[in-house]
XYZ file of N, CA, C and O in Angstrom:
532
model
N 166.413 -231.410 78.544
C 165.659 -232.130 77.550
C 164.174 -231.815 77.665
O 163.509 -231.629 76.683
N 163.671 -231.729 78.896
C 162.251 -231.447 79.090
C 161.894 -230.054 78.604
O 160.838 -229.850 78.028
N 162.794 -229.092 78.814
C 162.517 -227.727 78.355
C 162.465 -227.674 76.834
O 161.638 -226.981 76.266
N 163.323 -228.435 76.167
C 163.326 -228.446 74.710
C 162.039 -229.087 74.185
O 161.445 -228.595 73.235
N 161.592 -230.150 74.796
C 160.352 -230.800 74.392
C 159.169 -229.876 74.606
O 158.293 -229.768 73.762
N 159.145 -229.168 75.722
C 158.058 -228.234 76.001
C 158.035 -227.103 74.987
O 156.980 -226.726 74.499
N 159.207 -226.572 74.644
C 159.267 -225.493 73.658
C 158.796 -225.988 72.301
O 158.055 -225.303 71.600
N 159.204 -227.188 71.916
C 158.772 -227.741 70.633
C 157.266 -227.986 70.647
O 156.581 -227.732 69.667
N 156.744 -228.475 71.777
C 155.315 -228.723 71.896
C 154.531 -227.413 71.797
O 153.513 -227.344 71.135
N 155.018 -226.360 72.449
C 154.358 -225.062 72.407
C 154.340 -224.507 70.989
O 153.332 -224.007 70.522
N 155.465 -224.585 70.293
C 155.540 -224.104 68.921
C 154.623 -224.920 68.022
O 153.981 -224.395 67.131
N 154.588 -226.218 68.257
C 153.741 -227.075 67.448
C 152.280 -226.703 67.654
O 151.509 -226.647 66.709
N 151.894 -226.387 68.881
C 150.534 -225.965 69.168
C 150.243 -224.620 68.517
O 149.172 -224.414 67.954
N 151.190 -223.710 68.550
C 151.025 -222.413 67.897
C 150.836 -222.603 66.394
O 150.016 -221.929 65.771
N 151.539 -223.555 65.814
C 151.384 -223.845 64.395
C 149.971 -224.349 64.104
O 149.351 -223.938 63.123
N 149.449 -225.201 64.958
C 148.077 -225.688 64.786
C 147.067 -224.552 64.862
O 146.126 -224.496 64.073
N 147.257 -223.668 65.816
C 146.349 -222.526 65.966
C 146.411 -221.636 64.729
O 145.381 -221.175 64.221
N 147.622 -221.402 64.231
C 147.781 -220.555 63.045
C 147.118 -221.183 61.825
O 146.451 -220.487 61.048
N 147.282 -222.480 61.646
C 146.653 -223.166 60.509
C 145.132 -223.119 60.645
O 144.414 -222.862 59.669
N 144.624 -223.354 61.836
C 143.181 -223.320 62.052
C 142.619 -221.916 61.822
O 141.542 -221.760 61.229
N 143.329 -220.898 62.276
C 142.898 -219.524 62.051
C 142.865 -219.208 60.565
O 141.918 -218.601 60.066
N 143.885 -219.632 59.854
C 143.943 -219.376 58.417
C 142.797 -220.093 57.701
O 142.133 -219.509 56.856
N 142.556 -221.350 58.029
C 141.466 -222.099 57.400
C 140.117 -221.457 57.715
O 139.252 -221.349 56.828
N 139.948 -220.987 58.941
C 138.705 -220.308 59.319
C 138.530 -218.999 58.554
O 137.428 -218.666 58.123
N 139.621 -218.272 58.385
C 139.559 -217.001 57.655
C 139.215 -217.233 56.186
O 138.427 -216.480 55.601
N 139.776 -218.272 55.591
C 139.453 -218.574 54.191
C 137.996 -219.007 54.072
O 137.297 -218.625 53.133
N 137.498 -219.787 55.030
C 136.088 -220.175 55.025
C 135.189 -218.943 55.169
O 134.175 -218.819 54.482
N 135.569 -218.017 56.043
C 134.811 -216.769 56.204
C 134.766 -216.010 54.882
O 133.743 -215.436 54.526
N 135.872 -216.023 54.147
C 135.917 -215.358 52.851
C 134.931 -215.998 51.871
O 134.301 -215.308 51.085
N 134.805 -217.301 51.918
C 133.844 -217.983 51.045
C 132.417 -217.569 51.394
O 131.599 -217.319 50.508
N 132.129 -217.487 52.684
C 130.794 -217.073 53.120
C 130.513 -215.637 52.706
O 129.439 -215.325 52.165
N 131.466 -214.752 52.933
C 131.235 -213.345 52.584
C 131.237 -213.118 51.076
O 130.655 -212.136 50.609
N 131.845 -214.018 50.308
C 131.743 -213.910 48.844
C 130.294 -214.130 48.417
O 129.801 -213.442 47.521
N 129.623 -215.050 49.067
C 128.191 -215.241 48.800
C 127.377 -214.045 49.231
O 126.450 -213.624 48.530
N 127.717 -213.464 50.380
C 127.019 -212.259 50.838
C 127.265 -211.083 49.909
O 126.400 -210.222 49.738
N 128.432 -211.059 49.318
C 128.792 -210.001 48.373
C 127.800 -209.966 47.218
O 127.464 -208.891 46.704
N 127.319 -211.119 46.816
C 126.376 -211.209 45.710
C 124.940 -210.897 46.119
O 124.128 -210.534 45.266
N 124.633 -211.026 47.397
C 123.232 -210.927 47.800
C 122.881 -209.771 48.734
O 121.701 -209.471 48.889
N 123.859 -209.141 49.374
C 123.546 -208.053 50.305
C 124.411 -206.832 50.031
O 125.452 -206.921 49.375
N 123.985 -205.714 50.591
C 124.732 -204.474 50.375
C 125.985 -204.390 51.257
O 126.958 -203.745 50.883
N 125.978 -205.031 52.410
C 127.141 -204.963 53.302
C 128.138 -206.108 53.069
O 129.129 -206.207 53.770
N 127.890 -206.943 52.091
C 128.788 -208.054 51.803
C 130.171 -207.607 51.379
O 131.170 -208.237 51.726
N 130.260 -206.493 50.655
C 131.565 -206.016 50.201
C 132.440 -205.583 51.376
O 133.636 -205.863 51.399
N 131.849 -204.933 52.360
C 132.619 -204.503 53.535
C 133.120 -205.711 54.325
O 134.272 -205.742 54.773
N 132.257 -206.698 54.499
C 132.663 -207.909 55.226
C 133.748 -208.673 54.467
O 134.705 -209.169 55.067
N 133.610 -208.757 53.152
C 134.600 -209.473 52.354
C 135.948 -208.746 52.379
O 137.002 -209.382 52.458
N 135.903 -207.427 52.347
C 137.140 -206.640 52.423
C 137.826 -206.787 53.769
O 139.054 -206.940 53.850
N 137.042 -206.753 54.848
C 137.622 -206.934 56.190
C 138.163 -208.353 56.348
O 139.246 -208.562 56.910
N 137.422 -209.326 55.825
C 137.876 -210.709 55.896
C 139.163 -210.930 55.122
O 139.999 -211.749 55.505
N 139.334 -210.183 54.016
C 140.563 -210.304 53.226
C 141.765 -209.874 54.051
O 142.829 -210.506 53.998
N 141.604 -208.821 54.813
C 142.704 -208.346 55.665
C 143.035 -209.378 56.752
O 144.208 -209.633 57.040
N 142.007 -209.944 57.346
C 142.214 -210.957 58.387
C 142.874 -212.200 57.791
O 143.803 -212.764 58.365
N 142.397 -212.625 56.613
C 142.967 -213.805 55.967
C 144.436 -213.584 55.612
O 145.263 -214.466 55.810
N 144.773 -212.395 55.145
C 146.157 -212.103 54.793
C 147.033 -212.089 56.050
O 148.134 -212.633 56.058
N 146.513 -211.493 57.120
C 147.236 -211.504 58.390
C 147.403 -212.915 58.932
O 148.456 -213.272 59.467
N 146.366 -213.747 58.785
C 146.452 -215.138 59.236
C 147.489 -215.904 58.421
O 148.200 -216.768 58.955
N 147.623 -215.573 57.137
C 148.635 -216.224 56.297
C 150.040 -215.839 56.753
O 150.946 -216.674 56.772
N 150.214 -214.577 57.134
C 151.521 -214.148 57.650
C 151.812 -214.808 58.995
O 152.949 -215.211 59.268
N 150.789 -214.947 59.834
C 150.950 -215.619 61.121
C 151.325 -217.089 60.928
O 152.149 -217.628 61.667
N 150.760 -217.703 59.900
C 151.078 -219.098 59.578
C 152.559 -219.237 59.213
O 153.236 -220.175 59.659
N 153.099 -218.295 58.443
C 154.522 -218.323 58.102
C 155.362 -218.184 59.369
O 156.317 -218.935 59.590
N 154.996 -217.240 60.220
C 155.725 -217.031 61.471
C 155.672 -218.279 62.348
O 156.696 -218.717 62.895
N 154.505 -218.889 62.470
C 154.358 -220.092 63.299
C 155.182 -221.249 62.737
O 155.795 -222.007 63.498
N 155.220 -221.373 61.415
C 156.011 -222.442 60.801
C 157.498 -222.246 61.071
O 158.218 -223.204 61.363
N 157.951 -221.006 61.004
C 159.360 -220.711 61.291
C 159.672 -221.000 62.752
O 160.684 -221.616 63.077
N 158.792 -220.567 63.646
C 159.031 -220.788 65.073
C 158.974 -222.266 65.448
O 159.693 -222.708 66.340
N 158.137 -223.039 64.770
C 158.072 -224.477 65.051
C 159.320 -225.183 64.539
O 159.760 -226.175 65.116
N 159.900 -224.654 63.484
C 161.093 -225.272 62.905
C 162.341 -224.936 63.696
O 163.129 -225.810 64.021
N 162.538 -223.669 64.039
C 163.787 -223.220 64.656
C 164.077 -223.860 66.007
O 165.059 -224.560 66.139
N 163.264 -223.618 67.035
C 163.660 -224.141 68.350
C 163.516 -225.649 68.482
O 164.297 -226.288 69.163
N 162.531 -226.217 67.823
C 162.286 -227.640 68.001
C 163.034 -228.515 67.027
O 163.042 -229.728 67.164
N 163.655 -227.901 66.020
C 164.371 -228.692 65.028
C 163.450 -229.523 64.158
O 163.840 -230.548 63.633
N 162.208 -229.060 64.011
C 161.242 -229.783 63.192
C 161.544 -229.640 61.709
O 162.507 -228.980 61.307
N 160.730 -230.249 60.876
C 160.951 -230.177 59.431
C 160.689 -228.767 58.899
O 159.875 -228.026 59.442
N 161.377 -228.426 57.820
C 161.224 -227.097 57.204
C 160.090 -227.075 56.188
O 159.736 -226.011 55.693
N 159.512 -228.205 55.885
C 158.445 -228.276 54.884
C 157.260 -227.358 55.203
O 156.729 -226.723 54.297
N 156.794 -227.254 56.457
C 155.684 -226.332 56.733
C 155.996 -224.879 56.374
O 155.090 -224.119 56.030
N 157.266 -224.500 56.414
C 157.632 -223.133 56.023
C 157.369 -222.950 54.533
O 156.845 -221.904 54.115
N 157.701 -223.942 53.733
C 157.441 -223.855 52.294
C 155.938 -223.796 52.022
O 155.484 -223.002 51.188
N 155.157 -224.609 52.729
C 153.707 -224.583 52.551
C 153.132 -223.229 52.934
O 152.321 -222.655 52.207
N 153.558 -222.721 54.086
C 153.043 -221.434 54.563
C 153.453 -220.298 53.630
O 152.644 -219.409 53.336
N 154.689 -220.326 53.146
C 155.155 -219.285 52.226
C 154.400 -219.355 50.904
O 154.026 -218.324 50.338
N 154.172 -220.558 50.419
C 153.387 -220.725 49.196
C 151.982 -220.209 49.354
O 151.428 -219.566 48.455
N 151.392 -220.468 50.522
C 150.040 -219.971 50.765
C 150.028 -218.449 50.849
O 149.089 -217.812 50.374
N 151.066 -217.859 51.420
C 151.150 -216.398 51.480
C 151.254 -215.808 50.075
O 150.658 -214.771 49.786
N 151.983 -216.475 49.200
C 152.067 -216.021 47.800
C 150.686 -216.105 47.144
O 150.251 -215.164 46.464
N 149.986 -217.216 47.355
C 148.632 -217.345 46.809
C 147.699 -216.273 47.372
O 146.875 -215.715 46.635
N 147.831 -215.981 48.655
C 147.000 -214.941 49.272
C 147.305 -213.575 48.662
O 146.394 -212.769 48.438
N 148.577 -213.328 48.368
C 148.961 -212.058 47.749
C 148.347 -211.934 46.357
O 147.805 -210.880 45.998
N 148.424 -212.995 45.581
C 147.819 -212.992 44.250
C 146.310 -212.811 44.364
O 145.691 -212.059 43.598
N 145.716 -213.466 45.339
C 144.270 -213.371 45.552
C 143.856 -211.940 45.865
O 142.849 -211.457 45.342
N 144.609 -211.265 46.697
C 144.299 -209.869 47.043
C 144.401 -208.984 45.803
O 143.521 -208.161 45.539
N 145.459 -209.170 45.027
C 145.633 -208.366 43.809
C 144.483 -208.602 42.835
O 143.924 -207.655 42.267
N 144.097 -209.861 42.661
C 142.988 -210.178 41.752
C 141.666 -209.613 42.260
O 140.823 -209.180 41.469
N 141.481 -209.612 43.568
C 140.256 -209.056 44.133
C 140.185 -207.552 43.950
O 139.132 -207.002 43.587
N 141.293 -206.861 44.191
C 141.323 -205.408 44.016
C 141.121 -205.041 42.548
O 140.444 -204.064 42.224
N 141.685 -205.853 41.647
C 141.561 -205.601 40.211
C 140.200 -206.043 39.657
O 139.931 -205.846 38.476
N 139.359 -206.646 40.490
C 138.027 -207.126 40.079
C 138.119 -208.096 38.903
O 137.527 -207.881 37.850
N 138.890 -209.174 39.116
C 139.029 -210.235 38.111
C 138.422 -211.518 38.700
O 139.142 -212.429 39.130
N 137.078 -211.597 38.734
C 136.448 -212.755 39.378
C 136.710 -214.071 38.666
O 136.650 -215.129 39.290
N 137.025 -214.036 37.372
C 137.268 -215.280 36.641
C 138.507 -216.012 37.161
O 138.629 -217.223 36.984
N 139.421 -215.312 37.797
C 140.589 -215.940 38.426
C 140.495 -215.905 39.953
O 140.990 -216.812 40.620
N 139.867 -214.862 40.490
C 139.763 -214.669 41.937
C 138.961 -215.806 42.589
O 139.375 -216.352 43.615
N 137.845 -216.159 41.991
C 136.973 -217.184 42.584
C 137.616 -218.573 42.549
O 137.684 -219.247 43.589
N 138.134 -219.035 41.389
C 138.775 -220.365 41.410
C 139.995 -220.438 42.333
O 140.222 -221.459 42.983
N 140.756 -219.346 42.396
C 141.901 -219.331 43.306
C 141.434 -219.407 44.757
O 142.056 -220.068 45.590
N 140.321 -218.757 45.063
C 139.753 -218.844 46.411
C 139.337 -220.260 46.763
O 139.568 -220.734 47.878
N 138.750 -220.957 45.799
C 138.359 -222.352 46.018
C 139.603 -223.217 46.250
O 139.632 -224.057 47.152
N 140.638 -222.989 45.447
C 141.898 -223.718 45.620
C 142.498 -223.444 46.998
O 142.932 -224.379 47.692
N 142.499 -222.191 47.409
C 143.058 -221.830 48.713
C 142.271 -222.478 49.849
O 142.852 -222.918 50.844
N 140.947 -222.542 49.708
C 140.142 -223.190 50.730
C 140.506 -224.670 50.822
O 140.712 -225.206 51.917
N 140.612 -225.331 49.682
C 140.984 -226.741 49.680
C 142.357 -226.972 50.282
O 142.549 -227.902 51.076
N 143.317 -226.134 49.925
C 144.668 -226.281 50.467
C 144.716 -226.030 51.973
O 145.448 -226.704 52.698
N 143.932 -225.057 52.442
C 143.950 -224.769 53.879
C 143.306 -225.901 54.677
O 143.796 -226.257 55.749
N 142.249 -226.486 54.145
C 141.625 -227.631 54.822
C 142.581 -228.826 54.806
O 142.713 -229.541 55.798
N 143.276 -229.025 53.691
C 144.249 -230.106 53.597
C 145.384 -229.912 54.603
O 145.773 -230.852 55.307
N 145.905 -228.690 54.705
C 146.983 -228.407 55.667
C 146.514 -228.624 57.098
O 147.241 -229.178 57.921
N 145.290 -228.203 57.385
C 144.746 -228.397 58.729
C 144.582 -229.883 59.028
O 144.952 -230.358 60.109
N 144.067 -230.641 58.077
C 143.909 -232.078 58.273
C 145.233 -232.780 58.480
O 145.358 -233.657 59.344
N 146.251 -232.399 57.708
C 147.570 -233.015 57.869
C 148.174 -232.670 59.221
O 148.770 -233.525 59.871
N 148.027 -231.423 59.638
C 148.590 -231.016 60.936
C 147.897 -231.744 62.084
O 148.563 -232.203 63.018
N 146.591 -231.887 62.001
C 145.867 -232.566 63.070
C 146.155 -234.064 63.085
O 146.263 -234.668 64.156
N 146.311 -234.665 61.907
C 146.624 -236.099 61.892
C 148.055 -236.346 62.367
O 148.317 -237.339 63.041
N 148.980 -235.441 62.057
C 150.354 -235.566 62.559
C 150.366 -235.426 64.073
O 151.080 -236.147 64.770
N 149.575 -234.521 64.573
C 149.488 -234.318 66.021
C 148.950 -235.570 66.695
O 149.441 -235.989 67.735
N 147.963 -236.171 66.093
C 147.370 -237.387 66.669
C 148.359 -238.538 66.681
O 148.412 -239.298 67.628
N 149.175 -238.658 65.618
C 150.177 -239.730 65.568
C 151.271 -239.538 66.598
O 151.842 -240.500 67.077
N 151.587 -238.292 66.937
C 152.691 -238.027 67.865
C 152.282 -238.115 69.327
O 153.136 -238.212 70.192
N 150.994 -238.050 69.605
C 150.542 -238.135 70.991
C 150.755 -239.534 71.536
O 150.490 -240.510 70.864
N 151.203 -239.624 72.789
C 151.331 -240.957 73.394
C 149.965 -241.590 73.559
O 149.004 -240.938 73.955
N 149.852 -242.840 73.203
C 148.591 -243.555 73.343
C 147.623 -243.322 72.206
O 146.510 -243.798 72.237
N 148.032 -242.569 71.179
C 147.157 -242.331 70.040
C 147.126 -243.549 69.130
O 148.098 -244.265 69.010
N 145.995 -243.765 68.499
C 145.870 -244.926 67.607
C 146.215 -244.555 66.216
O 146.052 -243.611 65.652
């Protein structure tokens, strides 16, 4: 029983790290979008950040699957992570196609969703800790 709890706890922590990484990557994208408008190296930073953000979205899907499988947790985070990966894919396509009228609002939506997911994961973690209020 203790080994199962430890494995579930480890996966749950990995899920938190993945969500935090994804939220940080989306925030970095927002910052580099501003740099894109004001500096010459902003495009390179935004392009590199896009790759990191997409990788973080894939890591989020993997972490959600791993948290669900061994620990028997809910499958809902897998749906959230998969949905975010779809949004990230659309975002990349819109960015490559230079469609800022859709790329920018979708980026704002993705930032809001990633902050919401991070907040929900952290509040769930706080509720599950012994002695948490």
